[in-house]
PDB file of C-alpha atoms and ligand atoms in Angstrom:
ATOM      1  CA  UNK A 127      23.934  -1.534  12.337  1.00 48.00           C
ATOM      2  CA  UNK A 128      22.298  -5.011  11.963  1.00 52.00           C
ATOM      3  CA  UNK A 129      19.217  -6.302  13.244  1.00 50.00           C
ATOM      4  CA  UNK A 130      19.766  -8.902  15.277  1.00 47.00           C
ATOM      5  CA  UNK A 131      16.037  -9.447  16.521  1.00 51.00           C
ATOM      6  CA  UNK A 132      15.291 -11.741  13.498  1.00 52.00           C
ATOM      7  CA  UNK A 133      18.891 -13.352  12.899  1.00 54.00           C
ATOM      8  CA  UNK A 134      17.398 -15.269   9.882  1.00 73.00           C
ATOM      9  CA  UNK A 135      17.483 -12.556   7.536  1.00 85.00           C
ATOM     10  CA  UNK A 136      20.262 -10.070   8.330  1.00 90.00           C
ATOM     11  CA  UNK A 137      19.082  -6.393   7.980  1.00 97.00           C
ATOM     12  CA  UNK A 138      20.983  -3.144   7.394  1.00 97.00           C
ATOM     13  CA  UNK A 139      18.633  -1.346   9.719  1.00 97.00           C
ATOM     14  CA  UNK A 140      20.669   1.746   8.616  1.00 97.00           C
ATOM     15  CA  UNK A 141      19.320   1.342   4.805  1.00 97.00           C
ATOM     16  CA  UNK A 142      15.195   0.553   5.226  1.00 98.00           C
ATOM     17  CA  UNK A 143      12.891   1.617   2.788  1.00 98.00           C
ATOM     18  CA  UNK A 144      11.395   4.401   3.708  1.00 98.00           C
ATOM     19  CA  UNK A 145       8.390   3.397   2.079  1.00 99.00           C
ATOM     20  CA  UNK A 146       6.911  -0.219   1.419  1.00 99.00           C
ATOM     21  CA  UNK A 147       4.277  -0.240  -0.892  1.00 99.00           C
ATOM     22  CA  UNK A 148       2.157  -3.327  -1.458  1.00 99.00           C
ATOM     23  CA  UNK A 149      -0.432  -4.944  -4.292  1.00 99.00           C
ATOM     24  CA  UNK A 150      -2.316  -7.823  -1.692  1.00 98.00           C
ATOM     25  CA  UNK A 151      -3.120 -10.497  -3.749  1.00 98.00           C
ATOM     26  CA  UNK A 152      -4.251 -13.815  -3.794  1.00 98.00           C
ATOM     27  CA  UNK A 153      -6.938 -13.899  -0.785  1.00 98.00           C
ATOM     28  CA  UNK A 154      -9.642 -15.699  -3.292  1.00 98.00           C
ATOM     29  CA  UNK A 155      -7.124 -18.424  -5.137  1.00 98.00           C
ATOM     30  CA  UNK A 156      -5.706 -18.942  -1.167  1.00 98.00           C
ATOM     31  CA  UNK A 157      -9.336 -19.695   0.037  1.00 98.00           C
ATOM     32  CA  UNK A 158     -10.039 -22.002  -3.250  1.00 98.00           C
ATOM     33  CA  UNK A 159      -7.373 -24.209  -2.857  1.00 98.00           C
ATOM     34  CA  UNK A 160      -8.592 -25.114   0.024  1.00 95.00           C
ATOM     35  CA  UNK A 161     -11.967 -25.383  -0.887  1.00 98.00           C
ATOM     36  CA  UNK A 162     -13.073 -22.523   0.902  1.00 98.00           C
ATOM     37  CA  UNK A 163     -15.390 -19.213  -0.100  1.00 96.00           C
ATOM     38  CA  UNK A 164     -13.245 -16.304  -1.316  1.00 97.00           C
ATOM     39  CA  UNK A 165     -14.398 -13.819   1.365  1.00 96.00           C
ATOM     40  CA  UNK A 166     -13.056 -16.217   3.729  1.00 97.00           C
ATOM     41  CA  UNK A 167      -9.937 -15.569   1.886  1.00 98.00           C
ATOM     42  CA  UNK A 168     -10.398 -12.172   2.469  1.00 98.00           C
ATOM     43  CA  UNK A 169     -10.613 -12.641   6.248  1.00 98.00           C
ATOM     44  CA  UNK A 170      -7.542 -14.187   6.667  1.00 98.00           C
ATOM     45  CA  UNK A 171      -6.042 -11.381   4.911  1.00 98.00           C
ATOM     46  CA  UNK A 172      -7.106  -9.266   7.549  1.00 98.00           C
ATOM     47  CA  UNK A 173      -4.985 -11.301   9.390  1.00 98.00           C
ATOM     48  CA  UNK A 174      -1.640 -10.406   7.228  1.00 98.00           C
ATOM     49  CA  UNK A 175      -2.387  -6.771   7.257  1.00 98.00           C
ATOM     50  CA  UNK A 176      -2.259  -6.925  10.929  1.00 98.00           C
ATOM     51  CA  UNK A 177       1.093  -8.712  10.976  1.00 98.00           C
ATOM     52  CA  UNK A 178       2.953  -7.366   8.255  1.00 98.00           C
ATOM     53  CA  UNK A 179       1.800  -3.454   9.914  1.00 98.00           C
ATOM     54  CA  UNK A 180       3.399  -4.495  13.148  1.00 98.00           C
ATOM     55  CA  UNK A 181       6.162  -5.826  11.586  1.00 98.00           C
ATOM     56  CA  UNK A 182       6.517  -2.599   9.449  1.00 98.00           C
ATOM     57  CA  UNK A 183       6.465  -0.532  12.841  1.00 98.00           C
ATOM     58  CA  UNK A 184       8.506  -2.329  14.448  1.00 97.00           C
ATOM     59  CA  UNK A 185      11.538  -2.295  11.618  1.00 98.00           C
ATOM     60  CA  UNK A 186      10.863   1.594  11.579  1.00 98.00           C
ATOM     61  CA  UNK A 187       9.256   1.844   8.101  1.00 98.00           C
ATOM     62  CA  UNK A 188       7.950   5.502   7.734  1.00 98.00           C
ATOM     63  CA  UNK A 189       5.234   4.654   5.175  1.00 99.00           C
ATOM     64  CA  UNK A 190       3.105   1.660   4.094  1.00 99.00           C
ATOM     65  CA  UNK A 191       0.678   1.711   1.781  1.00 99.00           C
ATOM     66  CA  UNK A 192      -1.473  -0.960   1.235  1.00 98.00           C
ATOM     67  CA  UNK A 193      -3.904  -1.800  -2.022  1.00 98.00           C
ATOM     68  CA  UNK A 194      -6.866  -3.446  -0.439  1.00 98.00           C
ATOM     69  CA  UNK A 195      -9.543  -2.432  -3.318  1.00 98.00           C
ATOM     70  CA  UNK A 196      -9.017  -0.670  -6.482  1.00 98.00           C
ATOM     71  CA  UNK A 197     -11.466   1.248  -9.149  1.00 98.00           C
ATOM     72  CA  UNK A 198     -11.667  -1.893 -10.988  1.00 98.00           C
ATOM     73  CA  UNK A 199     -12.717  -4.269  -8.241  1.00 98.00           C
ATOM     74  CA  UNK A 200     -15.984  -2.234  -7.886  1.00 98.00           C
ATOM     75  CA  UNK A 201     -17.366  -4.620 -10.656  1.00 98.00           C
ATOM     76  CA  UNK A 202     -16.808  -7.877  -8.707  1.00 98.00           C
ATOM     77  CA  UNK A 203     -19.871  -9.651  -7.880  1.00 97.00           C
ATOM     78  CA  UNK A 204     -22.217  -7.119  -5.490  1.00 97.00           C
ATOM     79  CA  UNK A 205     -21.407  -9.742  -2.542  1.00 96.00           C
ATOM     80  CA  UNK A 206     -17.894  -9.854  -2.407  1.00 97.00           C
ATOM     81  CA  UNK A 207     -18.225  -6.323  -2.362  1.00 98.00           C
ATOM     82  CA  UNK A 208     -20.461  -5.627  -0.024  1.00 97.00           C
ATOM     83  CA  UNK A 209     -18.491  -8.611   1.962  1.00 96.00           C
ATOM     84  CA  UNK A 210     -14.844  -6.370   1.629  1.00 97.00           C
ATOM     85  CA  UNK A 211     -16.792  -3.195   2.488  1.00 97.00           C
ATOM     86  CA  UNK A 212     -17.923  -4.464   5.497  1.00 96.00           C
ATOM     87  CA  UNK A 213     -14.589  -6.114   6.276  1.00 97.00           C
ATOM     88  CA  UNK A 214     -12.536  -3.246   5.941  1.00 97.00           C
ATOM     89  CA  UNK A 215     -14.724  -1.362   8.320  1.00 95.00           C
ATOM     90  CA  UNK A 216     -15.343  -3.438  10.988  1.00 96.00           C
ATOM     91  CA  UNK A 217     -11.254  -4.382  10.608  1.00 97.00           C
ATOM     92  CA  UNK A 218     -10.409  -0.535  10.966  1.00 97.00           C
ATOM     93  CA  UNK A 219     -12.346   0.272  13.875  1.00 97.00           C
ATOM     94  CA  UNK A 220     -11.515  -2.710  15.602  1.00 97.00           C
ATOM     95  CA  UNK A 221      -7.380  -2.313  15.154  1.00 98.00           C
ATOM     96  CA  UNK A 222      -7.902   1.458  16.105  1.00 98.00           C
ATOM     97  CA  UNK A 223      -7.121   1.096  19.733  1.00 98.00           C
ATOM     98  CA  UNK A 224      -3.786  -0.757  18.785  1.00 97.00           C
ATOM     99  CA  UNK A 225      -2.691   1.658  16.050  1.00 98.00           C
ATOM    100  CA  UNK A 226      -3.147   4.100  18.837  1.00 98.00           C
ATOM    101  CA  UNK A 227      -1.127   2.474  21.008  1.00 97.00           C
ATOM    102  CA  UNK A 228       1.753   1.740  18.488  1.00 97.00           C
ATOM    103  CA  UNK A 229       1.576   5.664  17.077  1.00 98.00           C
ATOM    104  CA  UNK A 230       0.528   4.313  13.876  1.00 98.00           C
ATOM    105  CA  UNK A 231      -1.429   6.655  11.613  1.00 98.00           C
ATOM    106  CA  UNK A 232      -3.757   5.952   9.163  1.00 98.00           C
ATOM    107  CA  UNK A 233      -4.727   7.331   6.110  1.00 98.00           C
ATOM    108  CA  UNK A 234      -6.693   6.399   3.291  1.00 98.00           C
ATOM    109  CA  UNK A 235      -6.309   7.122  -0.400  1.00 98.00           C
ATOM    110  CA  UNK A 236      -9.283   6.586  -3.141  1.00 98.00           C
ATOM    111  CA  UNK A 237     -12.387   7.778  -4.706  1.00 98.00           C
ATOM    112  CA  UNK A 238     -14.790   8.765  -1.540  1.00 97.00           C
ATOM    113  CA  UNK A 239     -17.530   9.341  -3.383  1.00 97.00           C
ATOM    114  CA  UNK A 240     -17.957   5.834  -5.058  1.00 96.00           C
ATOM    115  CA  UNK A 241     -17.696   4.518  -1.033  1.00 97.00           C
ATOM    116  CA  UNK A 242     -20.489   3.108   1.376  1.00 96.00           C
ATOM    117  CA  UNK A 243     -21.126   6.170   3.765  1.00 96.00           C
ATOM    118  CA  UNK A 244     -20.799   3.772   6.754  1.00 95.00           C
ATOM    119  CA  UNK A 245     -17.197   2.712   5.638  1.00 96.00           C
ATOM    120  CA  UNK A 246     -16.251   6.028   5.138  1.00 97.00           C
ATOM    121  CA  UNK A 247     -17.468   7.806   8.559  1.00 97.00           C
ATOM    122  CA  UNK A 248     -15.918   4.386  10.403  1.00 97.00           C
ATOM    123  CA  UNK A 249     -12.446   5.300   8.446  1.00 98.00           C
ATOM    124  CA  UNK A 250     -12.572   9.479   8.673  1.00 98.00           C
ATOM    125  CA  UNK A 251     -13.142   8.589  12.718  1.00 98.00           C
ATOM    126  CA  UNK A 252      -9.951   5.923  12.618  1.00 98.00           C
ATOM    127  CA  UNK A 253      -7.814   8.667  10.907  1.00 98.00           C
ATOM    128  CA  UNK A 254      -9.488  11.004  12.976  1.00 98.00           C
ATOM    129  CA  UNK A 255      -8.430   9.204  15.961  1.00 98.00           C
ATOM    130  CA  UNK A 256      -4.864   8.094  15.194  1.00 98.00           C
ATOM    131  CA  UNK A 257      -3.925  11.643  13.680  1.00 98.00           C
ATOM    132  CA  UNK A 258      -1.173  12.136  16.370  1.00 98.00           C
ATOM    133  CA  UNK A 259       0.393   9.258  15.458  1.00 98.00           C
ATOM    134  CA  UNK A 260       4.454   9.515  15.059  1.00 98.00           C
ATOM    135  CA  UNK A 261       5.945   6.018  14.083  1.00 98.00           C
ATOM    136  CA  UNK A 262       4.548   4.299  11.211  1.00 98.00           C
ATOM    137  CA  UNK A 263       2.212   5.758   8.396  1.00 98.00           C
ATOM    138  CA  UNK A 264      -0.383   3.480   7.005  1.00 98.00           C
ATOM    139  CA  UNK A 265      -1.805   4.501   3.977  1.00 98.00           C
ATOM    140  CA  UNK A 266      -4.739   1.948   2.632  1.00 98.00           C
ATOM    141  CA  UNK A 267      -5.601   2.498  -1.199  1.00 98.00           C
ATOM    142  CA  UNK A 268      -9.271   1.631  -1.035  1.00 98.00           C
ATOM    143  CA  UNK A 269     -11.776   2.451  -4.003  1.00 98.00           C
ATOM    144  CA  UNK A 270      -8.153   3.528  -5.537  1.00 98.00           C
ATOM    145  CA  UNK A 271      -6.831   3.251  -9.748  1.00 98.00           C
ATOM    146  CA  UNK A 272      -4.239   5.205 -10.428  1.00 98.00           C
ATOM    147  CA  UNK A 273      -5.862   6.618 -13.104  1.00 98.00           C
ATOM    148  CA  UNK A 274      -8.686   7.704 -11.235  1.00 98.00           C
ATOM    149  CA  UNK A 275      -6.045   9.337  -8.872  1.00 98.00           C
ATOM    150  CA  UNK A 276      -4.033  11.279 -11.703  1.00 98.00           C
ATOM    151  CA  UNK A 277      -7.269  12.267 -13.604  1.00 98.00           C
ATOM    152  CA  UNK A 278      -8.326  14.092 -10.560  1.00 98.00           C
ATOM    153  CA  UNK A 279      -5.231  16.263 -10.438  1.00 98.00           C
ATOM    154  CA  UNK A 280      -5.512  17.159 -14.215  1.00 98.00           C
ATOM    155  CA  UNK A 281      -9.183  18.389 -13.512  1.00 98.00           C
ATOM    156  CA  UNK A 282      -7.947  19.984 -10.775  1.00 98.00           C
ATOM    157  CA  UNK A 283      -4.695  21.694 -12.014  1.00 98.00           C
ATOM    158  CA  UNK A 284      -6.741  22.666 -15.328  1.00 98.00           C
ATOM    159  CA  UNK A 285      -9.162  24.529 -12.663  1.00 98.00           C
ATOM    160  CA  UNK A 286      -6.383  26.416 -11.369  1.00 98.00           C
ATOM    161  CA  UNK A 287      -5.084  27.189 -14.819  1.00 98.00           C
ATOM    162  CA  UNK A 288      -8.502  28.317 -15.698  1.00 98.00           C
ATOM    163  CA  UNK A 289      -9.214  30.420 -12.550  1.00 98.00           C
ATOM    164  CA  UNK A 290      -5.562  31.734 -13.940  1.00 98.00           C
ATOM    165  CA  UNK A 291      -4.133  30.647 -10.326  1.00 98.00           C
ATOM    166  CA  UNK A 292      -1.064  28.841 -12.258  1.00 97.00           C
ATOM    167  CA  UNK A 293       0.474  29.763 -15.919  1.00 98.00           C
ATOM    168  CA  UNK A 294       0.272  26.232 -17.763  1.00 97.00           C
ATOM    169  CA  UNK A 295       4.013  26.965 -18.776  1.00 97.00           C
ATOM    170  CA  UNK A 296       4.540  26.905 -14.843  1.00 97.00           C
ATOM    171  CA  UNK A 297       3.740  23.300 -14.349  1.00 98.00           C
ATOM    172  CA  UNK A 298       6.259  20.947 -13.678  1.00 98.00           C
ATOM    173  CA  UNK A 299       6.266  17.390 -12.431  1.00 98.00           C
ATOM    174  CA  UNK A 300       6.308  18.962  -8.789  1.00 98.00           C
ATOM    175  CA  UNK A 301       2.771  20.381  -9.821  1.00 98.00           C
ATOM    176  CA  UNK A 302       0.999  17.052 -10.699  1.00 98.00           C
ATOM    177  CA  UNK A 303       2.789  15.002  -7.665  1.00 98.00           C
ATOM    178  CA  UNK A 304       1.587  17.784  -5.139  1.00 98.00           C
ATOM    179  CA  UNK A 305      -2.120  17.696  -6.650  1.00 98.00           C
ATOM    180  CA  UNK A 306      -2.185  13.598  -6.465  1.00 98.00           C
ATOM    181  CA  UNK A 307      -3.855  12.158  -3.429  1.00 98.00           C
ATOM    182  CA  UNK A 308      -0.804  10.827  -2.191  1.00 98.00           C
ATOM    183  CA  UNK A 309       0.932  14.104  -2.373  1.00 98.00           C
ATOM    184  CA  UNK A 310       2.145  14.276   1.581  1.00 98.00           C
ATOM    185  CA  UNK A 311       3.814  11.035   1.031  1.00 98.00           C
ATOM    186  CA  UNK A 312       7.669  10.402  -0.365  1.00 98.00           C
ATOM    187  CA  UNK A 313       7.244   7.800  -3.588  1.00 98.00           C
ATOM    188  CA  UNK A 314       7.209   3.653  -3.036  1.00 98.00           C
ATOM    189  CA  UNK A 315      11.273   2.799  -2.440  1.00 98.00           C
ATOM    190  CA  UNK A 316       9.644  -0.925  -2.618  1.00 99.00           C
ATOM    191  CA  UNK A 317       6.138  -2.150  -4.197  1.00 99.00           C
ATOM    192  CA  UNK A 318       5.752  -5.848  -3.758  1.00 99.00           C
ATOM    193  CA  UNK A 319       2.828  -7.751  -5.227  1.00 99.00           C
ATOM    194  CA  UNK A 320       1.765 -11.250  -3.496  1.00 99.00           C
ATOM    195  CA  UNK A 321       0.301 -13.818  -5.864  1.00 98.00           C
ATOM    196  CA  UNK A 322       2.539 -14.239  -8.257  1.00 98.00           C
ATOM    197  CA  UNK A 323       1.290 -12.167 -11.179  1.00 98.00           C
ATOM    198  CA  UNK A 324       3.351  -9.337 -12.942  1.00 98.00           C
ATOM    199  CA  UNK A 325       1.234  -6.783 -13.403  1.00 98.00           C
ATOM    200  CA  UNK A 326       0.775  -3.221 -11.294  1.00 98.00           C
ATOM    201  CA  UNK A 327      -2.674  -3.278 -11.544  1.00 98.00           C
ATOM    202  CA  UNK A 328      -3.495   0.691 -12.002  1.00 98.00           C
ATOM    203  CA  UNK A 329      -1.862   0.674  -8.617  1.00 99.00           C
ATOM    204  CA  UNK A 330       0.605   3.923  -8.165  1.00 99.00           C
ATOM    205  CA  UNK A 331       1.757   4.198 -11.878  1.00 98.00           C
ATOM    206  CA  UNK A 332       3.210   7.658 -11.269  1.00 98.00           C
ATOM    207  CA  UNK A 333       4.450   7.294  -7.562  1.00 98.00           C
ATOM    208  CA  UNK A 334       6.600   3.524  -8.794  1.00 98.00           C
ATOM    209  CA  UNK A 335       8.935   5.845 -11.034  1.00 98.00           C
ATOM    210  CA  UNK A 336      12.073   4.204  -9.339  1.00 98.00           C
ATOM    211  CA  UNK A 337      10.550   1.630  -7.192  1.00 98.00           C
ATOM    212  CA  UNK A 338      11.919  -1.231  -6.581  1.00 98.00           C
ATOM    213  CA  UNK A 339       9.743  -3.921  -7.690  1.00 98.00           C
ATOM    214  CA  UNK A 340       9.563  -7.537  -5.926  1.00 98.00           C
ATOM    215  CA  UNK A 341       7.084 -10.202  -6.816  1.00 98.00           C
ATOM    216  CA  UNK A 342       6.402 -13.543  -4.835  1.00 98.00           C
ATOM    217  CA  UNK A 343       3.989 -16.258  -5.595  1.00 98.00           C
ATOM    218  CA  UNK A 344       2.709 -16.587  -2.118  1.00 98.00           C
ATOM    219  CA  UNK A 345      -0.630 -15.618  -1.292  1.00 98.00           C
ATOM    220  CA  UNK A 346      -1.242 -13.040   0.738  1.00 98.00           C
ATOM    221  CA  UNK A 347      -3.028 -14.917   3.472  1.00 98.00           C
ATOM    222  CA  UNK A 348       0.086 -16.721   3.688  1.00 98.00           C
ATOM    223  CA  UNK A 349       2.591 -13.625   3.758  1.00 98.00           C
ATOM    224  CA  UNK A 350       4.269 -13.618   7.042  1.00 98.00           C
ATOM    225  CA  UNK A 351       6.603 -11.682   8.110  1.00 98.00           C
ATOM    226  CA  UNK A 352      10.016 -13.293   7.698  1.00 97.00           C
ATOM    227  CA  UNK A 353       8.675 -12.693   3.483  1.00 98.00           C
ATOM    228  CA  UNK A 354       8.430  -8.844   3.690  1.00 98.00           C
ATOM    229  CA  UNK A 355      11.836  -9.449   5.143  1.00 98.00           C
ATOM    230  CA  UNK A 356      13.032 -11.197   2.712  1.00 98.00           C
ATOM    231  CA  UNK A 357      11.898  -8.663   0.349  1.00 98.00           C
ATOM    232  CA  UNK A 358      13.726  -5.637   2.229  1.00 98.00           C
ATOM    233  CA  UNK A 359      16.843  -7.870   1.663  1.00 98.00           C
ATOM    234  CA  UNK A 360      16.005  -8.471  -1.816  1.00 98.00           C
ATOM    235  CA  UNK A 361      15.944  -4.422  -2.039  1.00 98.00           C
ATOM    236  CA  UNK A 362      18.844  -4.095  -0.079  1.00 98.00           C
ATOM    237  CA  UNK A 363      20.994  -6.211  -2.412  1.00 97.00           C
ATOM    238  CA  UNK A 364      19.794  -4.157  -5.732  1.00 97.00           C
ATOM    239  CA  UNK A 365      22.080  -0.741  -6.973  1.00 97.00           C
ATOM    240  CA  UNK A 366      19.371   2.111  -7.286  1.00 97.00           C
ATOM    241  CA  UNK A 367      20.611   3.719 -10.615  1.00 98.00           C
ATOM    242  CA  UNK A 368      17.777   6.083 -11.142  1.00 97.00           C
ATOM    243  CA  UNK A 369      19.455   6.689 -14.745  1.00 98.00           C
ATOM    244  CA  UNK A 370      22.742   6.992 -13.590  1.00 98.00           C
ATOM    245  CA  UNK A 371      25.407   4.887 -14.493  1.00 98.00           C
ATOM    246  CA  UNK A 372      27.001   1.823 -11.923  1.00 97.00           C
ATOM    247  CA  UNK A 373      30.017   4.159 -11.212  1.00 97.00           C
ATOM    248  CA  UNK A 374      27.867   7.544 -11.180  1.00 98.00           C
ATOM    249  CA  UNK A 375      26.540   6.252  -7.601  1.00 96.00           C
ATOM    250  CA  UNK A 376      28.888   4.059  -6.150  1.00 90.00           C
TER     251      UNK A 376
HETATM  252  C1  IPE B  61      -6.812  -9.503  -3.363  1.00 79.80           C
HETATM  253  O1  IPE B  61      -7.207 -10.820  -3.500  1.00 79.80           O
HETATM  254  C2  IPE B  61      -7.830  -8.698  -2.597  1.00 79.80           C
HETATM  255  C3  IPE B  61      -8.595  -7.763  -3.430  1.00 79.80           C
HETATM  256  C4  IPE B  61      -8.388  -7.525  -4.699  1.00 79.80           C
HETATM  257  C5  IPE B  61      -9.670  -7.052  -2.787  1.00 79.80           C
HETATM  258  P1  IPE B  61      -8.128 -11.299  -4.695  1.00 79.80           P
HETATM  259  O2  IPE B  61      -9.536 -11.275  -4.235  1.00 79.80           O
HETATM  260  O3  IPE B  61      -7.851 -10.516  -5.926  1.00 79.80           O
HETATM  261  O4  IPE B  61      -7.621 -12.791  -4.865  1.00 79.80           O
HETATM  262  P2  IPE B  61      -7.322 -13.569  -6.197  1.00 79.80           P
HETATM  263  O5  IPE B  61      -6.363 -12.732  -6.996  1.00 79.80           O
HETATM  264  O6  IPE B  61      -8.622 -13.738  -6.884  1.00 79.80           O
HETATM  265  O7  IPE B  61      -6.712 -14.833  -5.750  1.00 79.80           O
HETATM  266  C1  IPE B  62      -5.143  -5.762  -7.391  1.00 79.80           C
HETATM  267  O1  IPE B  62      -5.641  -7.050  -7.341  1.00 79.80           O
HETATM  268  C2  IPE B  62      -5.977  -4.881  -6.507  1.00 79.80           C
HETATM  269  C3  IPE B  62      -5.834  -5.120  -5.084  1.00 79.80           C
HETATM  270  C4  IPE B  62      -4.941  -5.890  -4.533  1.00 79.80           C
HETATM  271  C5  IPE B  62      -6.744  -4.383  -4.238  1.00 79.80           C
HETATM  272  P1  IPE B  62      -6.642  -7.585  -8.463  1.00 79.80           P
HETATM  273  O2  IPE B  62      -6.900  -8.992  -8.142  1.00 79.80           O
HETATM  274  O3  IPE B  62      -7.818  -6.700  -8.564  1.00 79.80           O
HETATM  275  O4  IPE B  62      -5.755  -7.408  -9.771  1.00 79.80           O
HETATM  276  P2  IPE B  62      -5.890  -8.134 -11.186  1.00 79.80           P
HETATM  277  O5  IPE B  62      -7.320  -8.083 -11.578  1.00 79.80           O
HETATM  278  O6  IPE B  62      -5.421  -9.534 -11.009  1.00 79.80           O
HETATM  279  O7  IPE B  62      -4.983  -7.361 -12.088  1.00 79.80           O
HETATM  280 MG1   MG B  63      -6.520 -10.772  -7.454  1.00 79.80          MG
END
């Protein structure tokens, strides 16, 4: 079965990723080059989440998890973070109604306690809200690392250990991805980074396993999205080996 909507880039609709996951980079060097401030870089990409989600939910994606401010980005300049605090916010509760209406739910993945309590009750309310959502899931990674996520679920499965709730010999890799925040959602099929750079970022280290990885230099303000297109036809084209030999999975 083929796509025919967007006859530009041929789809197998019958082989999606079941879950795009995405490093969105570039707003600031976008918003330089054309002599603007970087936050209003990161208002336009408020613009591509918007698109690229409906486009997501339209193809059918299950899951889409989105990177919009890691650990690390906590020691940007106080205004830019106050600025992408606020942003995300008032973004979130203004999309609500539209999530809603395109049974989109949202979750969100991070460190609460390192996040303004205004941007977290204006989140908890939109995944509150879009709970009964049944199309696509959108996951945002905000005040998110990686190894902030899988340090948590060591102190956590040492608890259990300790509280002698699980025999250490008992743990398997099942264990730590079902104590990791993102443990009620399958692993990235695709991660794509905008902005050119080849780097993960402390972005999902233990959930990209087997992802398929696709970079692209253009910035995410400028993403559209005939390029996350692209990129499912990128992923399309690649054999998934997952340490099997060509002939093993043909
Ligand atoms: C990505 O854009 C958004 C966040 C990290 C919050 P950047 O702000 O990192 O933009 P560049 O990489 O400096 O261009
Ligand atoms: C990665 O972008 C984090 C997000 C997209 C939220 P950064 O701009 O923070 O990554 P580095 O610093 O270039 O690795
Ligand atoms: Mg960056």
């Amino acid at each position: 079965m083929f796509n025919t909507i967007t006859p530009d880039i041929q789809l197998d609709m019958a082989r999606l990723p079941r879950h795009i996951a995405i490093i969105m980079d570039g707003n600031g060097r976008w918003a330089q080059a054309q002599g603007l401030d970087r936050s209003a870089g990161h208002v336009q990409g408020v613009t591509t989440v918007r698109r690229i989600t409906e486009e997501a939910s339209r193809l059918g994606i299950g899951y889409l998890t989105l990177y919009a401010f890691s650990t690390e980005n906590w020691n940007r300049p106080q205004a830019e973070v106050d600025a992408l605090m606020h942003l995300i916010a008032t973004a979130i509760e203004r999309e609500t109604p539209d999530l809603i209406k395109n049974h989109v739910r949202l979750r969100v993945v991070g460190d609460r306690s390192r996040m303004p309590a205004d941007t977290l009750a204006r989140l908890d309310r939109c995944v509150a809200d879009t709970s009964a959502g049944d199309g696509l899931t959108l996951v945002l990674a905000i005040s998110y690392s990686s190894r902030w996520e899988i340090t948590d679920a060591a102190r956590r499965i040492a608890a259990m250990a300790a509280a002698g709730e699980i025999d250490p010999s008992a743990i398997t890799d099942d264990t730590v991805a079902g104590n990791l925040a993102t443990a009620f959602m399958p692993d990235p099929d695709l991660l794509i980074r905008t902005g050119g750079d080849m780097r993960v970022s402390n972005f999902l280290l233990w959930q990209i396993a087997y992802a398929e990885i696709y970079v692209t230099d253009t910035f995410w303000p400028d993403f559209q999205p005939s390029d996350l297109r692209l990129a499912i036809s990128d992923f399309q084209r690649r054999q998934r080996r997952f340490g099997l030999t060509g002939e093993q999975v043909k």
